[in-house]
Tab-separated table of C-alpha atoms in Angstrom:
chain	number	residue	atom	x	y	z
A	375	MET	CA	0.000	0.000	0.000
A	376	LYS	CA	1.148	3.535	-0.784
A	377	LYS	CA	2.037	5.679	2.219
A	378	TYR	CA	0.059	8.900	1.902
A	379	ILE	CA	1.537	11.885	3.715
A	380	ILE	CA	-0.110	15.281	3.908
A	381	ILE	CA	0.151	18.346	6.102
A	382	ALA	CA	-3.194	19.964	6.877
A	383	LEU	CA	-2.678	23.715	6.378
A	384	ALA	CA	-5.234	26.516	6.209
A	385	VAL	CA	-4.233	30.129	5.408
A	386	ILE	CA	-6.576	33.088	5.931
A	387	THR	CA	-5.619	36.350	4.146
A	388	ALA	CA	-7.137	39.830	4.292
A	389	ALA	CA	-6.757	42.912	2.023
A	390	ALA	CA	-3.321	44.429	1.355
A	391	CYS	CA	-1.652	46.358	4.180
A	392	THR	CA	-3.373	44.258	6.793
A	393	LYS	CA	-1.741	41.509	8.767
A	394	VAL	CA	-1.801	37.969	7.469
A	395	GLU	CA	-2.768	35.197	9.874
A	396	SER	CA	-1.609	31.682	9.214
A	397	THR	CA	-3.282	28.830	11.059
A	398	ILE	CA	-1.951	25.277	11.054
A	399	GLU	CA	-4.839	23.004	11.902
A	400	SER	CA	-4.462	19.866	13.946
A	401	GLY	CA	-4.719	16.663	11.953
A	402	ARG	CA	-7.959	14.900	11.236
A	403	GLU	CA	-9.061	12.347	13.825
A	404	ILE	CA	-7.997	8.829	12.929
A	405	SER	CA	-10.790	6.408	12.051
A	406	PHE	CA	-10.911	2.936	10.524
A	407	SER	CA	-12.461	1.327	7.447
A	408	VAL	CA	-13.163	-2.228	8.530
A	409	ALA	CA	-13.988	-5.359	6.530
A	410	ASN	CA	-13.537	-9.110	6.664
A	411	TYR	CA	-10.977	-10.391	4.186
A	412	VAL	CA	-12.348	-12.538	1.345
A	413	HIS	CA	-9.985	-13.044	-1.595
A	414	THR	CA	-8.560	-9.657	-2.444
A	415	LYS	CA	-8.492	-6.364	-0.620
A	416	ALA	CA	-11.122	-5.078	-3.040
A	417	GLU	CA	-13.495	-7.888	-2.065
A	418	GLY	CA	-13.803	-7.336	1.665
A	419	VAL	CA	-17.218	-7.957	3.178
A	420	LEU	CA	-18.852	-6.030	5.955
A	421	TYR	CA	-17.232	-6.511	9.352
A	422	GLU	CA	-19.944	-7.327	11.876
A	423	GLY	CA	-17.753	-8.112	14.867
A	424	GLY	CA	-17.517	-6.114	18.035
A	425	ASN	CA	-14.750	-3.913	19.384
A	426	PHE	CA	-11.235	-4.760	18.278
A	427	GLY	CA	-7.720	-3.885	19.401
A	428	THR	CA	-5.043	-1.923	17.540
A	429	TYR	CA	-1.320	-1.322	17.977
A	430	ALA	CA	0.511	1.416	16.074
A	431	TRP	CA	4.104	2.523	15.474
A	432	TYR	CA	5.049	5.994	14.285
A	433	ASN	CA	7.073	5.811	11.076
A	434	GLY	CA	6.973	2.051	11.497
A	435	THR	CA	9.471	1.958	14.382
A	436	GLU	CA	8.415	4.133	17.326
A	437	GLU	CA	5.748	2.647	19.597
A	438	ALA	CA	2.711	4.961	19.603
A	439	TRP	CA	-0.425	2.943	20.434
A	440	VAL	CA	-0.589	-0.036	22.758
A	441	ASN	CA	-3.711	-2.198	22.566
A	442	GLU	CA	-6.119	0.662	21.921
A	443	GLU	CA	-9.755	-0.431	21.910
A	444	VAL	CA	-11.574	0.526	18.699
A	445	GLY	CA	-15.359	0.567	18.406
A	446	LEU	CA	-18.269	2.292	16.695
A	447	ARG	CA	-18.852	5.873	17.794
A	448	ASN	CA	-21.194	8.137	15.821
A	449	SER	CA	-21.266	5.483	13.058
A	450	ALA	CA	-17.477	5.573	12.685
A	451	TRP	CA	-14.874	3.076	13.844
A	452	THR	CA	-12.498	4.963	16.109
A	453	THR	CA	-10.562	4.630	19.360
A	454	LEU	CA	-12.863	4.679	22.376
A	455	ASN	CA	-10.600	5.671	25.265
A	456	ASN	CA	-8.115	8.086	23.707
A	457	THR	CA	-8.573	10.372	20.707
A	458	TYR	CA	-5.772	10.365	18.144
A	459	TYR	CA	-5.112	12.665	15.181
A	460	TRP	CA	-3.006	12.223	12.117
A	461	PRO	CA	0.539	13.598	12.465
A	462	LYS	CA	1.733	16.493	10.281
A	463	THR	CA	4.528	14.381	8.850
A	464	GLY	CA	5.340	10.725	8.816
A	465	PHE	CA	2.943	7.811	9.050
A	466	TYR	CA	1.613	5.126	11.365
A	467	THR	CA	1.927	1.375	10.921
A	468	PHE	CA	-1.179	-0.312	12.322
A	469	VAL	CA	-1.792	-3.917	13.394
A	470	SER	CA	-5.329	-4.829	14.489
A	471	TYR	CA	-6.962	-7.954	15.866
A	472	SER	CA	-10.457	-8.997	16.973
A	473	PRO	CA	-12.118	-9.433	19.406
A	474	PHE	CA	-10.586	-6.897	21.789
A	475	SER	CA	-8.948	-8.506	24.805
A	476	GLY	CA	-6.911	-7.435	27.797
A	477	SER	CA	-6.827	-3.835	28.970
A	478	ASN	CA	-6.689	-0.606	27.002
A	479	ASN	CA	-3.175	0.851	26.744
A	480	THR	CA	-1.682	-2.343	28.182
A	481	ALA	CA	0.208	-4.928	26.151
A	482	ASN	CA	-1.771	-7.881	27.496
A	483	SER	CA	-3.876	-8.805	24.493
A	484	VAL	CA	-4.452	-12.175	22.829
A	485	PRO	CA	-2.712	-12.251	20.434
A	486	ALA	CA	0.420	-10.518	21.673
A	487	VAL	CA	1.453	-7.913	19.091
A	488	THR	CA	5.111	-6.930	19.111
A	489	LEU	CA	7.819	-5.294	17.004
A	490	ASN	CA	11.172	-7.005	17.527
A	491	GLY	CA	14.219	-6.200	15.446
A	492	GLY	CA	12.054	-4.419	12.917
A	493	VAL	CA	9.789	-7.481	12.483
A	494	LEU	CA	6.122	-7.409	13.466
A	495	ASN	CA	4.842	-10.521	15.188
A	496	LEU	CA	1.433	-11.908	16.169
A	497	ASP	CA	1.518	-14.631	18.813
A	498	TYR	CA	-1.579	-16.372	20.200
A	499	GLY	CA	0.470	-18.411	22.656
A	500	THR	CA	-1.246	-21.616	23.775
A	501	TYR	CA	-4.904	-21.057	22.990
A	502	THR	CA	-7.998	-23.172	23.641
A	503	VAL	CA	-10.673	-22.631	21.019
A	504	GLY	CA	-13.987	-21.294	22.303
A	505	ALA	CA	-16.871	-19.278	20.880
A	506	ASP	CA	-14.746	-16.346	19.633
A	507	ASP	CA	-13.934	-15.839	15.964
A	508	LEU	CA	-10.244	-14.924	16.063
A	509	LEU	CA	-9.440	-12.283	13.444
A	510	TYR	CA	-6.210	-10.547	12.532
A	511	ALA	CA	-5.696	-7.743	10.029
A	512	ASP	CA	-2.923	-7.099	7.561
A	513	ALA	CA	-0.354	-4.638	8.838
A	514	VAL	CA	-0.863	-1.323	7.056
A	515	SER	CA	1.203	1.866	6.893
A	516	CYS	CA	-0.668	5.059	6.062
A	517	SER	CA	-1.174	8.700	6.875
A	518	ASP	CA	-3.910	11.293	6.485
A	519	ASN	CA	-5.969	11.848	3.341
A	520	LEU	CA	-6.484	8.159	2.628
A	521	ASP	CA	-8.975	9.024	-0.089
A	522	GLU	CA	-6.328	10.967	-2.029
A	523	VAL	CA	-6.219	10.160	-5.733
A	524	THR	CA	-2.698	9.099	-6.708
A	525	ASP	CA	-1.673	8.141	-10.236
A	526	GLY	CA	-5.333	8.337	-11.204
A	527	VAL	CA	-6.330	5.737	-8.585
A	528	ASP	CA	-8.509	6.448	-5.554
A	529	SER	CA	-7.501	4.367	-2.537
A	530	GLY	CA	-11.203	3.814	-1.803
A	531	TYR	CA	-10.719	4.171	1.960
A	532	ASN	CA	-11.892	6.913	4.284
A	533	GLY	CA	-10.185	5.398	7.323
A	534	VAL	CA	-7.323	3.073	8.155
A	535	PRO	CA	-7.818	0.019	5.896
A	536	THR	CA	-8.473	-2.806	8.355
A	537	LEU	CA	-9.028	-6.059	6.486
A	538	PHE	CA	-9.486	-9.024	8.774
A	539	ARG	CA	-8.655	-12.680	8.127
A	540	HIS	CA	-9.763	-15.687	10.174
A	541	ALA	CA	-7.141	-17.383	12.326
A	542	LEU	CA	-9.416	-20.379	12.913
A	543	ALA	CA	-11.516	-22.638	10.701
A	544	LYS	CA	-15.250	-23.424	10.798
A	545	VAL	CA	-16.796	-26.885	10.426
A	546	ARG	CA	-20.385	-28.090	10.184
A	547	PHE	CA	-22.115	-31.300	9.119
A	548	GLU	CA	-25.215	-32.056	7.073
A	549	ILE	CA	-26.891	-35.441	6.641
A	550	CYS	CA	-29.555	-37.183	4.565
A	551	ALA	CA	-30.722	-40.632	3.512
A	552	GLY	CA	-29.804	-41.702	0.010
A	553	PHE	CA	-33.179	-43.453	-0.270
A	554	LEU	CA	-35.820	-44.755	2.122
A	555	GLU	CA	-37.655	-47.246	-0.081
A	556	ALA	CA	-36.706	-50.038	-2.444
A	557	GLY	CA	-38.653	-52.420	-4.693
A	558	THR	CA	-41.791	-52.281	-6.771
A	559	ALA	CA	-45.255	-52.400	-5.222
A	560	PRO	CA	-46.458	-54.526	-3.624
A	561	ASP	CA	-42.965	-55.933	-3.020
A	562	VAL	CA	-41.628	-52.861	-1.241
A	563	THR	CA	-39.209	-52.493	1.659
A	564	SER	CA	-39.058	-49.144	3.455
A	565	TRP	CA	-36.872	-47.701	6.195
A	566	GLU	CA	-37.080	-45.087	8.910
A	567	ILE	CA	-33.638	-43.875	10.012
A	568	SER	CA	-32.983	-41.587	12.930
A	569	VAL	CA	-29.810	-40.238	14.505
A	570	VAL	CA	-29.717	-41.107	18.199
A	571	LYS	CA	-26.393	-39.421	18.888
A	572	ALA	CA	-23.697	-37.795	16.774
A	573	GLY	CA	-20.483	-35.915	17.246
A	574	PRO	CA	-16.861	-35.612	16.175
A	575	THR	CA	-14.134	-37.604	17.882
A	576	GLY	CA	-10.406	-37.052	18.211
A	577	VAL	CA	-10.520	-33.330	17.383
A	578	PHE	CA	-7.742	-31.091	18.730
A	579	THR	CA	-9.031	-28.052	20.599
A	580	GLN	CA	-5.836	-26.386	21.797
A	581	GLY	CA	-2.763	-25.211	19.930
A	582	SER	CA	-0.380	-22.346	19.273
A	583	LEU	CA	0.157	-19.877	16.456
A	584	SER	CA	2.886	-17.300	15.851
A	585	MET	CA	3.265	-15.294	12.624
A	586	ASP	CA	5.713	-12.660	11.370
A	587	TRP	CA	4.865	-9.878	8.925
A	588	SER	CA	6.885	-10.384	5.748
A	589	GLY	CA	6.249	-6.869	4.460
A	590	SER	CA	3.277	-7.910	2.360
A	591	GLU	CA	1.569	-10.681	4.340
A	592	TRP	CA	1.610	-12.673	7.558
A	593	THR	CA	3.798	-15.753	7.220
A	594	LYS	CA	1.505	-18.633	8.137
A	595	PRO	CA	2.743	-21.965	9.484
A	596	GLU	CA	3.263	-24.862	7.100
A	597	GLY	CA	-0.024	-26.161	5.769
A	598	ASN	CA	-1.931	-23.207	7.257
A	599	VAL	CA	-2.514	-25.214	10.436
A	600	TRP	CA	-1.731	-24.397	14.058
A	601	THR	CA	1.080	-26.176	15.847
A	602	SER	CA	1.548	-28.104	19.114
A	603	PRO	CA	-2.021	-29.323	19.558
A	604	ALA	CA	-3.037	-30.721	22.927
A	605	LEU	CA	-4.666	-34.114	23.442
A	606	PRO	CA	-7.743	-34.633	21.241
A	607	ALA	CA	-11.278	-34.452	22.624
A	608	ASP	CA	-14.698	-35.810	21.684
A	609	SER	CA	-17.944	-33.872	21.591
A	610	GLU	CA	-21.609	-34.433	20.874
A	611	PHE	CA	-24.214	-32.567	18.828
A	612	ALA	CA	-27.147	-32.252	21.214
A	613	GLU	CA	-29.383	-30.994	18.411
A	614	ALA	CA	-28.866	-34.245	16.452
A	615	SER	CA	-30.655	-36.438	19.002
A	616	GLY	CA	-33.737	-38.010	17.465
A	617	LEU	CA	-33.173	-36.444	14.054
A	618	ALA	CA	-35.300	-38.301	11.485
A	619	LEU	CA	-33.532	-38.515	8.151
A	620	THR	CA	-35.138	-37.464	4.905
A	621	THR	CA	-33.771	-37.605	1.379
A	622	GLY	CA	-32.921	-33.915	1.624
A	623	PHE	CA	-29.904	-32.639	3.531
A	624	GLN	CA	-30.529	-31.406	7.072
A	625	PRO	CA	-28.153	-29.794	9.562
A	626	LEU	CA	-26.549	-32.480	11.720
A	627	GLY	CA	-24.363	-30.271	13.875
A	628	ASP	CA	-22.205	-27.162	13.836
A	629	MET	CA	-18.785	-27.368	15.459
A	630	GLY	CA	-18.410	-23.612	15.131
A	631	PHE	CA	-14.828	-22.370	15.254
A	632	VAL	CA	-12.221	-25.124	15.278
A	633	LEU	CA	-8.471	-25.301	15.583
A	634	PRO	CA	-6.828	-25.563	12.148
A	635	GLN	CA	-5.219	-29.005	12.202
A	636	VAL	CA	-3.983	-31.942	10.161
A	637	LEU	CA	-6.590	-34.695	9.938
A	638	ALA	CA	-5.589	-38.251	10.828
A	639	ASP	CA	-7.825	-40.218	13.207
A	640	GLN	CA	-10.617	-37.658	13.610
A	641	THR	CA	-14.046	-39.160	12.901
A	642	ILE	CA	-17.716	-38.312	12.885
A	643	SER	CA	-19.435	-40.869	15.103
A	644	LEU	CA	-23.104	-41.658	14.399
A	645	ASP	CA	-25.409	-43.776	16.561
A	646	LEU	CA	-28.303	-44.734	14.289
A	647	HIS	CA	-31.670	-46.391	14.833
A	648	ILE	CA	-33.171	-48.134	11.810
A	649	LYS	CA	-36.724	-49.424	11.512
A	650	THR	CA	-37.265	-51.683	8.508
A	651	SER	CA	-40.772	-52.359	7.204
A	652	LEU	CA	-40.753	-55.669	5.348
A	653	PRO	CA	-42.941	-56.452	2.314
A	654	ASN	CA	-44.948	-58.929	4.411
A	655	GLY	CA	-46.044	-56.203	6.810
A	656	LYS	CA	-43.676	-57.089	9.630
A	657	THR	CA	-40.992	-54.766	10.987
A	658	ILE	CA	-37.550	-55.144	12.497
A	659	GLU	CA	-35.548	-52.550	14.409
A	660	GLU	CA	-31.778	-52.198	14.712
A	661	ASP	CA	-29.239	-49.967	16.416
A	662	LEU	CA	-25.755	-49.495	15.060
A	663	THR	CA	-22.809	-47.122	15.221
A	664	VAL	CA	-20.738	-45.938	12.288
A	665	ALA	CA	-17.681	-43.703	12.603
A	666	PRO	CA	-16.125	-42.794	9.249
A	667	LYS	CA	-12.789	-41.000	9.323
A	668	LEU	CA	-12.905	-37.412	8.116
A	669	THR	CA	-9.975	-38.149	5.803
A	670	ASP	CA	-12.247	-40.565	3.905
A	671	PHE	CA	-14.601	-37.810	2.733
A	672	SER	CA	-12.242	-36.260	0.194
A	673	ALA	CA	-8.640	-36.782	-0.863
A	674	ASP	CA	-8.395	-33.003	-1.198
A	675	LEU	CA	-9.523	-32.351	2.378
A	676	GLN	CA	-6.850	-33.746	4.669
A	677	SER	CA	-6.638	-30.764	7.016
A	678	TRP	CA	-8.680	-27.894	8.400
A	679	GLN	CA	-6.839	-24.758	7.374
A	680	MET	CA	-6.948	-21.193	8.638
A	681	ASN	CA	-9.739	-19.085	7.120
A	682	GLN	CA	-11.600	-22.161	5.767
A	683	SER	CA	-15.318	-22.812	6.267
A	684	ILE	CA	-15.908	-26.534	5.720
A	685	VAL	CA	-19.176	-28.413	5.225
A	686	TYR	CA	-19.267	-32.213	5.442
A	687	ARG	CA	-22.247	-33.929	3.792
A	688	ILE	CA	-23.118	-37.443	4.915
A	689	ILE	CA	-25.426	-39.726	2.901
A	690	ILE	CA	-26.816	-42.779	4.692
A	691	ASN	CA	-28.006	-45.683	2.537
A	692	PRO	CA	-30.095	-48.296	4.404
A	693	ILE	CA	-28.750	-50.984	2.074
A	694	ASP	CA	-25.955	-51.163	-0.445
A	695	SER	CA	-27.813	-50.388	-3.653
A	696	GLY	CA	-25.189	-52.332	-5.588
A	697	LYS	CA	-25.953	-55.591	-3.830
A	698	THR	CA	-28.668	-58.127	-4.580
A	699	PRO	CA	-31.422	-59.004	-2.081
A	700	ILE	CA	-31.087	-61.935	0.268
A	701	LEU	CA	-30.478	-65.124	-1.696
A	702	PHE	CA	-30.378	-68.744	-0.595
A	703	ASP	CA	-27.857	-71.439	-1.419
A	704	PRO	CA	-29.676	-74.709	-0.774
A	705	ALA	CA	-27.914	-78.036	-0.385
A	706	ILE	CA	-28.736	-81.390	1.155
A	707	GLY	CA	-26.368	-82.763	3.687
A	708	ASP	CA	-25.310	-86.414	3.526
A	709	TRP	CA	-27.226	-88.862	5.648
A	710	ASP	CA	-25.660	-89.587	8.973
A	711	GLU	CA	-25.535	-93.365	9.031
A	712	VAL	CA	-26.166	-94.871	12.436
A	713	SER	CA	-26.045	-98.565	13.218
A	714	ALA	CA	-27.236	-100.341	16.271
A	715	ASP	CA	-26.548	-103.911	17.315
A	716	LEU	CA	-28.681	-105.950	19.671
A	717	THR	CA	-27.975	-109.363	20.945
A	718	VAL	CA	-31.018	-111.250	22.175
A	719	SER	CA	-30.570	-114.356	24.281
A	720	ILE	CA	-33.419	-116.843	24.512
């Protein structure tokens, strides 16, 4: 991004032979233009999160802001506790994250945001995933007059460009029955399938992430996954209990935000109840558990990566449609020859 520098200057003059007063105005108050990152900076979508935190360095080296809380005030995103104005010369380098954590003007946020040896760093430490959507913005260096037209191009921003990316992933599941009836009337078999219990197993919920700013982007870890995960955990989708399957996809469960991780032994465990209505009018009922590995869904989906929203679709077939119905293989066993001797004395 270009670094726009401008000095706000207003000069008031009167008629000749009168004194001339020159007034240098203070800089415009700093505000933010906020969006969630999609694919390119031009494609940001509306940021609907709450207050976020921002660090800033004057001319990219001198610490100026420490974990300042930014929120909406008079329909503009601006600092809530201290008011800041653009400097007359030089620029600020901003690093923002969401949601705001710690204390205003205290370097106790998650993530920790530091400048060491001229390198910006974001460090989430050891973090356990919860309900928060962890967002981090590209570092940006800019000054006043962000909407200045340079080389025929308008920057398009009226505040500090704050384009957030997701540090976590999102995962949800949908499920349906492939079919619930087979045969031709009156020789028809039908099934009722319900999910008694469902949930993922072996999912890592705790890990660590540290990234340096390369000058154009944050350097993500290999594979875009977090490192040093803790022991895996199992969970259950309460909303799945008693879910009756149809041939249309229904929500099975939403894991929400998840730790980006390599997939290996993680599964989706399903306790199913199946009621089979036979062509003769009788019924049988069965309970079974299936637990397919998540790596079996797609060869292209072997990890949950940062900034990914993943939907798994599960299709349950009551029978293997490629197999024939129950057949018989009759045979007659050999006679078992038995002899009996009796001696009769008279």
